XYZ file of C-alpha atoms in Angstrom:
55
model
C 26.162 25.107 24.276
C 23.811 26.645 26.947
C 21.438 29.352 25.870
C 18.959 31.721 27.588
C 15.921 33.861 26.435
C 14.993 36.448 28.833
C 11.345 36.192 27.793
C 11.438 32.612 29.381
C 11.496 34.212 32.821
C 8.344 36.125 32.089
C 9.809 39.549 30.948
C 8.983 41.270 27.828
C 12.417 41.528 26.686
C 13.917 40.236 23.308
C 17.289 39.392 24.841
C 18.791 35.886 23.985
C 22.125 34.756 24.610
C 24.337 31.614 24.150
C 27.742 30.865 25.324
C 30.248 27.738 25.343
C 29.611 27.124 29.003
C 26.972 27.929 31.684
C 29.565 30.138 33.704
C 30.141 32.525 30.669
C 26.342 32.572 29.902
C 25.851 33.661 33.352
C 28.172 36.387 33.222
C 26.414 37.614 30.126
C 22.842 37.453 31.623
C 24.184 39.298 34.769
C 25.683 42.135 32.313
C 22.310 42.228 30.662
C 20.348 42.388 33.902
C 22.491 45.159 34.977
C 22.405 47.223 31.731
C 18.776 46.720 30.486
C 16.944 45.918 33.573
C 18.889 48.157 36.081
C 19.539 45.265 38.310
C 23.081 45.468 39.978
C 22.620 42.237 41.790
C 20.207 39.238 41.120
C 18.696 37.422 44.033
C 19.130 33.655 44.658
C 15.429 33.290 43.694
C 16.084 35.187 40.442
C 19.121 32.896 39.609
C 17.110 29.762 40.548
C 14.431 30.920 37.899
C 17.089 31.785 35.385
C 18.790 28.405 35.727
C 15.506 26.674 35.177
C 15.142 28.122 31.782
C 18.698 27.688 30.603
C 18.700 25.315 27.695
């Protein structure tokens, strides 16, 4: 089960998530970025950084 911690990207944010598959996890991460970090869209560089810290 893939998991993600926002703090692993260098942000001071307690958000953690895990999902049954990476696609669903990425959707949850995008929702979190929009709601908590006011990021309507994440850049390709941001997604690369995120994917590196998904466990």
